[in-house]
CSV table of C-alpha atoms and ligand atoms in Angstrom, one decimal:
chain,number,residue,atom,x,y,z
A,1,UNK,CA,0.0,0.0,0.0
A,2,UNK,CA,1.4,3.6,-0.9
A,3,UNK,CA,-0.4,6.0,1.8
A,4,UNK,CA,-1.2,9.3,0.6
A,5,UNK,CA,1.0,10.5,3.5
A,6,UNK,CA,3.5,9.1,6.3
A,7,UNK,CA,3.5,11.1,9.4
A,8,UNK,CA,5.2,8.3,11.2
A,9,UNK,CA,7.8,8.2,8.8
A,10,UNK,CA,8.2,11.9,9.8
A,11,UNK,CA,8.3,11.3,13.2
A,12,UNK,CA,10.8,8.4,12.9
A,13,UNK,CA,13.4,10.8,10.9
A,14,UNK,CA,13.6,13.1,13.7
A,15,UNK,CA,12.3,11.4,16.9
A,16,UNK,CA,15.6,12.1,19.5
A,17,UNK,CA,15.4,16.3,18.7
A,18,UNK,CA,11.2,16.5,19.0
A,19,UNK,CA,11.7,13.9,22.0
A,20,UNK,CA,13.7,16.3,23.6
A,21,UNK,CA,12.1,19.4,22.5
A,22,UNK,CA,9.2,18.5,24.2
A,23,UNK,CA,10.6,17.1,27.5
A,24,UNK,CA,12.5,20.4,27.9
A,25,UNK,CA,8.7,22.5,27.7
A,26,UNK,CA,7.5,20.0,30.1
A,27,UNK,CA,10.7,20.8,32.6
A,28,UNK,CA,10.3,24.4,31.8
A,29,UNK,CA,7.0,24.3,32.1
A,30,UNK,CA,6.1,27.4,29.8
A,31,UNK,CA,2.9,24.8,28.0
A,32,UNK,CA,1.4,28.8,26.7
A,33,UNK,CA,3.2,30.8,24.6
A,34,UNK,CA,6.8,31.5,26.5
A,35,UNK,CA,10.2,31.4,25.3
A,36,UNK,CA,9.9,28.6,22.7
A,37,UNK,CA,7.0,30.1,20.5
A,38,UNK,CA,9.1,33.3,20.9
A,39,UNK,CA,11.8,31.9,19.7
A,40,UNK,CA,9.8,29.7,16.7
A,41,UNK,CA,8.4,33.5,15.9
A,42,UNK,CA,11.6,34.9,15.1
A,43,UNK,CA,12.6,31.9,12.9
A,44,UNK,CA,9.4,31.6,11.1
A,45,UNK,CA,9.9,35.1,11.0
A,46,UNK,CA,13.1,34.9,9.3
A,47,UNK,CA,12.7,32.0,6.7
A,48,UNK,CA,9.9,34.1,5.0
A,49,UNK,CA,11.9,36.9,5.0
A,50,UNK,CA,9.4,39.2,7.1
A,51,UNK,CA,10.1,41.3,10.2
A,52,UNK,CA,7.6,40.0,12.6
A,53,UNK,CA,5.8,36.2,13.2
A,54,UNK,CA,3.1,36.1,15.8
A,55,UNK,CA,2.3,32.3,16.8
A,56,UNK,CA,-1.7,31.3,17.0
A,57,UNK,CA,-3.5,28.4,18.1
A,58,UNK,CA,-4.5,27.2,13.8
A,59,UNK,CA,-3.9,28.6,10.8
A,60,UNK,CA,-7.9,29.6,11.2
A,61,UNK,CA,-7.2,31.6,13.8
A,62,UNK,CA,-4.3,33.7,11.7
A,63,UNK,CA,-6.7,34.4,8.6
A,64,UNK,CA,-9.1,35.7,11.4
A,65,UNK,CA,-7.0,37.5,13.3
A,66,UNK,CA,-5.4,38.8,9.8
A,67,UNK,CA,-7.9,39.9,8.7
A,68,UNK,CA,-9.6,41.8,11.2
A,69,UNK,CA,-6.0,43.6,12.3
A,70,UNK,CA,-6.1,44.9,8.1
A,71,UNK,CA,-9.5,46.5,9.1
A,72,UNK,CA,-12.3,43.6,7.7
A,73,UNK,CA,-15.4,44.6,9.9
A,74,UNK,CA,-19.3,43.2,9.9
A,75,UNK,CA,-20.9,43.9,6.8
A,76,UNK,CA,-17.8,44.4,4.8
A,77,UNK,CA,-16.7,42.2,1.8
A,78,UNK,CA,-13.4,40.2,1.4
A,79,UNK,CA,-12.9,38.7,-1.9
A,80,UNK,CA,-11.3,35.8,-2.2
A,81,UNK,CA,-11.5,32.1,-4.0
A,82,UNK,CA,-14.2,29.1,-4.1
A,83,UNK,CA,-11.6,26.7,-5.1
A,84,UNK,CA,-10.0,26.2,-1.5
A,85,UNK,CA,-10.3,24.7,1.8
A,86,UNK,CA,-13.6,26.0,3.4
A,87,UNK,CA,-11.5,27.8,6.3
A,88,UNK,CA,-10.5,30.6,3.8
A,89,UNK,CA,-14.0,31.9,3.9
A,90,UNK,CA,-14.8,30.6,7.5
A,91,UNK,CA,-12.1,33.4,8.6
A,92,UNK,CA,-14.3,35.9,6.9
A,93,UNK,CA,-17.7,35.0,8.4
A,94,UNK,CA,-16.8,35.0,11.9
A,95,UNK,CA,-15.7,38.4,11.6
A,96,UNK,CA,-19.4,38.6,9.9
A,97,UNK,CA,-18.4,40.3,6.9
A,98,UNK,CA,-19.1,38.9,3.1
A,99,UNK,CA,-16.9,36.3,0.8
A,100,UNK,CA,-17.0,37.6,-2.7
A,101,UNK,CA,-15.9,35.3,-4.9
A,102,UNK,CA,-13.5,35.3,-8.0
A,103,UNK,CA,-13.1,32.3,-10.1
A,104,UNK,CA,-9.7,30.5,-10.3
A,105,UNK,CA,-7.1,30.7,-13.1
A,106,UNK,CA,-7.5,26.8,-14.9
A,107,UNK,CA,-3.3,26.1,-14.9
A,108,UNK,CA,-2.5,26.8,-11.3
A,109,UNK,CA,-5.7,26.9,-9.6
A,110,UNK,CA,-5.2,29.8,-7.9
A,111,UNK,CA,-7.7,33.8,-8.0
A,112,UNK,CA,-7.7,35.0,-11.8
A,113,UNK,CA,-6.4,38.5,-11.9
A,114,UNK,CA,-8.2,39.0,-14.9
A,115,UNK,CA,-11.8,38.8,-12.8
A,116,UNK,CA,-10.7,40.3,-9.4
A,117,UNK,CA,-11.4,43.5,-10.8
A,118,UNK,CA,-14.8,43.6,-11.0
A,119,UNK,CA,-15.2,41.8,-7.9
A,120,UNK,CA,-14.8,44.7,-6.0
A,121,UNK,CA,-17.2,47.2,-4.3
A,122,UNK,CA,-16.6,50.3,-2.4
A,123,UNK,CA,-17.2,47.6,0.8
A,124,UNK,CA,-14.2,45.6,-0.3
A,125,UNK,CA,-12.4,46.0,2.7
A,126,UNK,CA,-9.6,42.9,1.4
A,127,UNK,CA,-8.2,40.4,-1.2
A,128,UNK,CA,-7.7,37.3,0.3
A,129,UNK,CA,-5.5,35.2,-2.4
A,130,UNK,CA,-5.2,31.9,-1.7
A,131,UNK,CA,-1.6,30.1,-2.8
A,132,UNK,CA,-2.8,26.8,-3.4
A,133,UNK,CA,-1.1,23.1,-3.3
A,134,UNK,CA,2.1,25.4,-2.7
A,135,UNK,CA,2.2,27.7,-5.0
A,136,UNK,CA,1.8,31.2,-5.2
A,137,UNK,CA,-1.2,33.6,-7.1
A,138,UNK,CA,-0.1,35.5,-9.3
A,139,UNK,CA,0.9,38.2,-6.6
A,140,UNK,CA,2.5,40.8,-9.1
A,141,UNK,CA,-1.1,41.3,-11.1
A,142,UNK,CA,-3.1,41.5,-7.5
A,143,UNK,CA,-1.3,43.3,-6.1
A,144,UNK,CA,-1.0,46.1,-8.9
A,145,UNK,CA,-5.2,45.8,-8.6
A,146,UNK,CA,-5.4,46.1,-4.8
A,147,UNK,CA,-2.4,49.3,-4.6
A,148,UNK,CA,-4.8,51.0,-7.4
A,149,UNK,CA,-8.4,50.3,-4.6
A,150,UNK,CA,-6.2,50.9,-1.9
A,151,UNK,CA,-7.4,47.9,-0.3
A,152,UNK,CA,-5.1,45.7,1.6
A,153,UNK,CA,-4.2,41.9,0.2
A,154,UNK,CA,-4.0,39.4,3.4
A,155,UNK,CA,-2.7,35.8,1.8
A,156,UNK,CA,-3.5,32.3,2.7
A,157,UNK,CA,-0.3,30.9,2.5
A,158,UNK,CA,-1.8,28.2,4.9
A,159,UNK,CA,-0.2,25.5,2.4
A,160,UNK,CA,2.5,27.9,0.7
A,161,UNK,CA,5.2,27.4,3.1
A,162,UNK,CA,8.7,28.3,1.7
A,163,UNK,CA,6.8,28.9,-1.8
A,164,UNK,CA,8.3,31.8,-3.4
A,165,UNK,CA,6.9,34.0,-6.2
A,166,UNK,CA,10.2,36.3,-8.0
A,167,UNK,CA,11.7,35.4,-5.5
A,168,UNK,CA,10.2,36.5,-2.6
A,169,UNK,CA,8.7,34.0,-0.3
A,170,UNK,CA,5.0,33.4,0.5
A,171,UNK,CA,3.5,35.4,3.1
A,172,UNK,CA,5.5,39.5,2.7
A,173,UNK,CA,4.1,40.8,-0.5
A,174,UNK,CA,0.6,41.6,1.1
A,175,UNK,CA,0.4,43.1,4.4
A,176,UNK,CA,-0.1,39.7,6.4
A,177,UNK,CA,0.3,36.2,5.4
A,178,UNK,CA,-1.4,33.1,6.9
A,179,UNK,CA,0.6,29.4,7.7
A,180,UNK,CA,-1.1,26.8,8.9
A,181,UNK,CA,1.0,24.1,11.2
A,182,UNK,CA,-2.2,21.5,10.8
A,183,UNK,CA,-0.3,18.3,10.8
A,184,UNK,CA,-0.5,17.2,7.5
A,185,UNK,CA,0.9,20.6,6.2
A,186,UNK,CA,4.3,21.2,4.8
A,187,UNK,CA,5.6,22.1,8.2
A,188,UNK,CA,3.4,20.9,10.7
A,189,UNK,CA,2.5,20.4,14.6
A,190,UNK,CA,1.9,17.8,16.6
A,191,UNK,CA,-1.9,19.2,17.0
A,192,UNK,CA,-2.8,22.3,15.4
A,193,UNK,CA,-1.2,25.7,15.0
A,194,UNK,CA,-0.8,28.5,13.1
A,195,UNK,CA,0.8,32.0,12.4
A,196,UNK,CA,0.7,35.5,11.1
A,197,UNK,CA,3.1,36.7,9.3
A,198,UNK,CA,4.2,40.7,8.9
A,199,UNK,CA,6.6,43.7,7.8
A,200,UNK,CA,4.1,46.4,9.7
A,201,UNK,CA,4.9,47.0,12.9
A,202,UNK,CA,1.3,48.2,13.7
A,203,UNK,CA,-0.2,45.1,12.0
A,204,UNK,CA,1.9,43.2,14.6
A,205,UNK,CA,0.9,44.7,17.4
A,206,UNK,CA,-2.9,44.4,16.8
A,207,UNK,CA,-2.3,40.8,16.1
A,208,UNK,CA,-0.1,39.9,19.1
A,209,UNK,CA,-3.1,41.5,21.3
A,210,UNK,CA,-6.2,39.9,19.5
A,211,UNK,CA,-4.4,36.5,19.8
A,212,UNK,CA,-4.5,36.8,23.9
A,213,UNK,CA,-7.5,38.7,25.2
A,214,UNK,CA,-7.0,42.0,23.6
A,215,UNK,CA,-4.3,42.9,26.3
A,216,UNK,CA,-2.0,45.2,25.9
A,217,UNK,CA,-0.5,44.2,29.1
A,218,UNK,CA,-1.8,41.9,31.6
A,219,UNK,CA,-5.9,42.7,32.6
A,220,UNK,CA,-5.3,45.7,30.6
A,221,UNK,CA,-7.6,44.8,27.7
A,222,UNK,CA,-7.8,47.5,25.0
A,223,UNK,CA,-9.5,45.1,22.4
A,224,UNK,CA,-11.9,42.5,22.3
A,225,UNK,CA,-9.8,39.7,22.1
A,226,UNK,CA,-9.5,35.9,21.4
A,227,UNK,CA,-7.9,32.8,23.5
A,228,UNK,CA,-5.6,32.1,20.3
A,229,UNK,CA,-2.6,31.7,22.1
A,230,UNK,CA,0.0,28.7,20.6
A,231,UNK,CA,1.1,26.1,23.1
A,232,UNK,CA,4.6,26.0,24.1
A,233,UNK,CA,5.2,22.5,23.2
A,234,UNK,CA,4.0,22.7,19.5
A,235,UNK,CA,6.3,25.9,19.7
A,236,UNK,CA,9.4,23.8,20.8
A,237,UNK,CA,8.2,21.1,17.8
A,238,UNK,CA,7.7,23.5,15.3
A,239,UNK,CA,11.7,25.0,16.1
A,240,UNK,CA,12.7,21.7,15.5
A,241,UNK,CA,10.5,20.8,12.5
A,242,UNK,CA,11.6,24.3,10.5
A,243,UNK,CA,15.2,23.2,10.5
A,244,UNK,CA,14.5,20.3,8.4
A,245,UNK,CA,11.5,22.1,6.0
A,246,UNK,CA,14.1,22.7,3.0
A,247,UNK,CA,15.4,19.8,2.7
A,248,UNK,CA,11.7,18.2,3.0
A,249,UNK,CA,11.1,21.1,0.7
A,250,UNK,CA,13.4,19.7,-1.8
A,251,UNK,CA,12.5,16.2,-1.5
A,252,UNK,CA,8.8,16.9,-2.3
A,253,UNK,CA,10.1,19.2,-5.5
A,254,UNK,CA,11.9,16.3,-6.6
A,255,UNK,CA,9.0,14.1,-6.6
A,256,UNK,CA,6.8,16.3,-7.8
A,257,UNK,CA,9.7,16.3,-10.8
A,258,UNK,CA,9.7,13.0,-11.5
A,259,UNK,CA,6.0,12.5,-11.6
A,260,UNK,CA,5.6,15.3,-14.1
A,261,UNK,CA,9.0,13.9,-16.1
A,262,UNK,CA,6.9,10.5,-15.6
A,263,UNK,CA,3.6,11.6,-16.5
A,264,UNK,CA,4.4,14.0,-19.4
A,265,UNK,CA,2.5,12.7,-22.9
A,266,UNK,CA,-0.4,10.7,-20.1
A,267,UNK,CA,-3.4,9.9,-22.0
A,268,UNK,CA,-5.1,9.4,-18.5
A,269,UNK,CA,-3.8,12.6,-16.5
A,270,UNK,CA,-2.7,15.9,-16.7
A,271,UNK,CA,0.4,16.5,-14.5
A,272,UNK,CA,0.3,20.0,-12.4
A,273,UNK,CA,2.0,23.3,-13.9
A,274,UNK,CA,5.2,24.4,-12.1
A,275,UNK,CA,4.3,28.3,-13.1
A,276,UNK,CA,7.2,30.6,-14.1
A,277,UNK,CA,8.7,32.4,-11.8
A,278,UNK,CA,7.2,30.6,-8.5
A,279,UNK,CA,8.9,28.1,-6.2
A,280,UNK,CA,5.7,25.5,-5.7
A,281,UNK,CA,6.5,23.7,-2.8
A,282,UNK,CA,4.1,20.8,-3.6
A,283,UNK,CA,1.9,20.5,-0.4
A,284,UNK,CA,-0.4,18.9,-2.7
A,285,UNK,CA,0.5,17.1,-6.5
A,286,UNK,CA,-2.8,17.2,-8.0
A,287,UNK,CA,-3.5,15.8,-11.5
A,288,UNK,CA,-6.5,16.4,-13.5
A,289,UNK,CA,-8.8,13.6,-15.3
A,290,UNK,CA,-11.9,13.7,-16.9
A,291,UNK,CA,-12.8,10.3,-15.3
A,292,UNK,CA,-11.4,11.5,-11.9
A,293,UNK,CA,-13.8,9.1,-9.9
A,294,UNK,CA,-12.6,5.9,-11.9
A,295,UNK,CA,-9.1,6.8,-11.7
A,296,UNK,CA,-9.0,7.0,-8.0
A,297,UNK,CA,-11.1,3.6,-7.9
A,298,UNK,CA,-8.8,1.9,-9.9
A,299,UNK,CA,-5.6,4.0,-7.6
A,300,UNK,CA,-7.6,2.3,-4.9
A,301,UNK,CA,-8.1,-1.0,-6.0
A,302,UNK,CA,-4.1,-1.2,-6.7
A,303,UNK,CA,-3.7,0.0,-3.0
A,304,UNK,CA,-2.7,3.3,-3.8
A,305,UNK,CA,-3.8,6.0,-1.7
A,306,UNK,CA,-5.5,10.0,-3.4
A,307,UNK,CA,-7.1,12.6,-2.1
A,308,UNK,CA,-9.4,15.4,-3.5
A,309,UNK,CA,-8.7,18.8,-2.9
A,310,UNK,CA,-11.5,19.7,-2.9
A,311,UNK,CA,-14.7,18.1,-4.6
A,312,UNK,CA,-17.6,21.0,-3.5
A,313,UNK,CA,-16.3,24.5,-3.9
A,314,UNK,CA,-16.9,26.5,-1.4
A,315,UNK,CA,-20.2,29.1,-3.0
A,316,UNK,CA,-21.5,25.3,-3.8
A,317,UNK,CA,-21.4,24.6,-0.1
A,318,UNK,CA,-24.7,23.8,1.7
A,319,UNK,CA,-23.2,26.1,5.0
A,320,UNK,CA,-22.3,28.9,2.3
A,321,UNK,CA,-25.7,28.9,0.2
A,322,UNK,CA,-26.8,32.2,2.1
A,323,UNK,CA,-23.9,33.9,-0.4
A,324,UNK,CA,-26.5,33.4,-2.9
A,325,UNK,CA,-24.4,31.6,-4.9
A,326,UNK,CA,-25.5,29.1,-7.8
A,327,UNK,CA,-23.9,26.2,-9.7
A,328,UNK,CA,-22.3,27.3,-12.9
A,329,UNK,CA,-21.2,30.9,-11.1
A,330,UNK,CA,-17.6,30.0,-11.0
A,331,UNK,CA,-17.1,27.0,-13.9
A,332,UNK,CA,-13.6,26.7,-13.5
A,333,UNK,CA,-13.6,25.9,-10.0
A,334,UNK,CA,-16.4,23.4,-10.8
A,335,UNK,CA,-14.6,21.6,-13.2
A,336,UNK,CA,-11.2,21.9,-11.3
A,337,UNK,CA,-13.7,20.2,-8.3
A,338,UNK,CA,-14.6,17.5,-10.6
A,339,UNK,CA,-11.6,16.5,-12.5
A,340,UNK,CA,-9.2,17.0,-9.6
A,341,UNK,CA,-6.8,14.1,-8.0
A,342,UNK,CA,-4.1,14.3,-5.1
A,343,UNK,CA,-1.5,11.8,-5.4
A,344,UNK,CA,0.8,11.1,-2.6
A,345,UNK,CA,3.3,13.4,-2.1
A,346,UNK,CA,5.5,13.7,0.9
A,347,UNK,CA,9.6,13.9,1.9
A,348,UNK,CA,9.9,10.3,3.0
A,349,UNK,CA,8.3,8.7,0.2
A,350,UNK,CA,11.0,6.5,-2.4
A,351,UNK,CA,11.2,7.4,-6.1
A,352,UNK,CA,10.4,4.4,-6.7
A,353,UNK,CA,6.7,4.7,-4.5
A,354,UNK,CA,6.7,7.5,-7.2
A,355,UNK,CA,7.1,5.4,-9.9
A,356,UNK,CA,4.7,2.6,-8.5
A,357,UNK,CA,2.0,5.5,-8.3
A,358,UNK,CA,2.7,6.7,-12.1
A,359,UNK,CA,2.3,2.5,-12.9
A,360,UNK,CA,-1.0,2.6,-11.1
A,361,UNK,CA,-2.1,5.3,-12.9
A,362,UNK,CA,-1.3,4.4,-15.9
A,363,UNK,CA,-2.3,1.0,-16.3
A,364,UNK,CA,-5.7,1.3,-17.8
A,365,UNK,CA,-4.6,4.0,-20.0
A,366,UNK,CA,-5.8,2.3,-23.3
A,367,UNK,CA,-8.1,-0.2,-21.7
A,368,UNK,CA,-11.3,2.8,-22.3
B,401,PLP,C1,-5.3,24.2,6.3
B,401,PLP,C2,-5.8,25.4,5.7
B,401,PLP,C3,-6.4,26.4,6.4
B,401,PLP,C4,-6.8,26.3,7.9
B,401,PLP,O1,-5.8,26.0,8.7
B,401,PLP,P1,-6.1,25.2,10.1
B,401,PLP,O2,-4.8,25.2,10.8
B,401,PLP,O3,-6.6,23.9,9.8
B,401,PLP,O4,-7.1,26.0,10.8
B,401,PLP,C5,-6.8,27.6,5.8
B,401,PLP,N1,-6.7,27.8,4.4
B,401,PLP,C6,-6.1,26.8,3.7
B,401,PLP,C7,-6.0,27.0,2.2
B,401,PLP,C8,-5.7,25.6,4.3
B,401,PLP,O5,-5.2,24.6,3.5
């Protein structure tokens, strides 16, 4: 059996450091916040190339936290994606403003400049791109929009981590950027987490309080705050973990290499675009097939595990159908939705798992 991903593998690699990293929190006992999520903060902080990092509780938390600190208030609208995990628009409704949504761009699956435009109203209080699978929107286009409105772009880098777009990593083109330390991210916790990401000092500081109770120092609440605090041992973890993300990084490019070099000239599958001028990080290797559903049976029948990311866009949602939205709104998300297939993808998988998955997928190729 190939299993879509091996967390135990993970956890085998690097067992004596997390061990220890989390026997000295225990000793220390500093289990909220404290010196090791400072000290995770400053690295995080570092490897995307930002000035500040300010831990949270998930990666939830840091879209709502983001976006309420770049000014999103009830009844304003945020546009952002349907194609994408259903927490990007979550974020905006509990702050009880509007999702607007723009349809996706059909090669990397991420908001089409070219419609984010009209999207916007004079209640567009934020863009919310989302960099999908590991790769980055196309950042230089929304950007350019957003400067024109004036209105701030917050990114969901939640599976972006170390993706880069020119160059610059995900998470300090707009004024925040999301990560998520769910643990089957890129870089992930052992329970959930989650961080904001900033140059702006002011943007930091509204964060840092919203995350624990508003307080600008103890019982001194000047904002209505949250209980969004990290714990210290995912902090001490995630230290640990962030040393090893680039060569994981490069082990999941690599794969991602071979299956494309594998898969190039598939009469069953189309193998995901590396875009120019991005670094995709490949949390996710998703192929597209017009008989998605048969291909993952057969996958499945060959013990080979996939995933679907995601099958019901998120205006298609039964929670979401107050938007107003309707089928055939946003067609290339709904044909992304249908035709979409994860294959396994992670650092400690073999190249020749990879080439065990390509067989699996290709083995009915001319049986019709
Ligand atoms: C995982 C994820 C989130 C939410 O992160 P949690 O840590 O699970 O709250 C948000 N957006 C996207 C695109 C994600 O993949």
């Amino acid at each position: 059996m190939i299993p879509f991903l091996d967390l135990k593998a993970q956890y085998a690699s690097i067992k004596g450091e997390v061990d220890a990293a989390v026997l000295s929190v225990l000793g220390s006992a500093q289990f909220v916040l404290g010196d090791e999520v400072a000290a995770f903060e400053r690295e995080f902080a570092a490897y995307c190339g930002t000035r500040h990092a300010i831990a949270v509780n998930t990666g939830t938390s840091a879209l709502h936290l983001a976006l309420l600190a770049a000014g999103v208030g009830p009844g304003d609208e945020v546009v952002t994606v349907p194609f994408t995990f259903v927490a990007s628009a979550a974020a905006i409704c509990y702050i009880g403003a509007r999702p607007v949504f723009v349809d996706i761009d059909p090669v990397t699956f991420t908001m089409d400049p070219a419609r984010l435009e009209s999207a916007i109203t004079p209640r567009t209080k934020a863009i919310l791109p989302v960099h999908l699978y590991g790769q980055m929107a196309e950042m230089d286009a929304i950007a350019e929009i957003a400067e024109r409105h004036g209105i701030p772009v917050v990114e969901d880098a939640c599976q972006a981590h170390g993706a880069e777009y020119l160059g610059q990593r995900a998470g300090g083109i707009g004024v925040s950027g999301c990560f998520s330390f769910y643990p089957g991210k890129n870089l992930g916790a052992c329970g959930e987490g989650g961080i904001v990401v900033t140059n702006d000092d002011a943007q930091m500081e509204t964060i840092r309080m919203l995350r624990d109770w508003g307080q600008e120092r103890r019982y001194h609440h000047v904002l209505k705050g949250y209980n969004y605090r990290m714990d210290g041992i995912q902090g001490a973890i995630l230290r640990v973990k962030l040393r090893h993300l680039e060569d994981w990084t490069e082990a999941r490019r690599k794969h991602a290499r071979h299956y494309s070099s594998l898969l190039a000239g598939s009469r069953r599958v189309q193998p995901p675009v590396d875009a120019a001028g991005r670094r995709h990080v490949y949390h996710i290797y998703a192929v597209r097939s017009p008989d998605r559903d048969g291909l993952q049976r057969s996958l499945q029948a060959e013990g080979v595990q996939s995933g679907l990311h995601y099958p019901i866009p998120v205006h298609l949602q039964k929670a979401y159908a107050d938007l107003g939205y309707r089928a055939g709104d946003f067609p290339v998300s709904e044909a992304a939705a249908r035709e979409i297939l994860s294959l396994p993808i992670y650092p400690e998988m073999t190249s020749r798992q990879v080439e065990c998955v390509v067989a699996a997928v290709e083995q009915e190729a001319y049986v019709g």
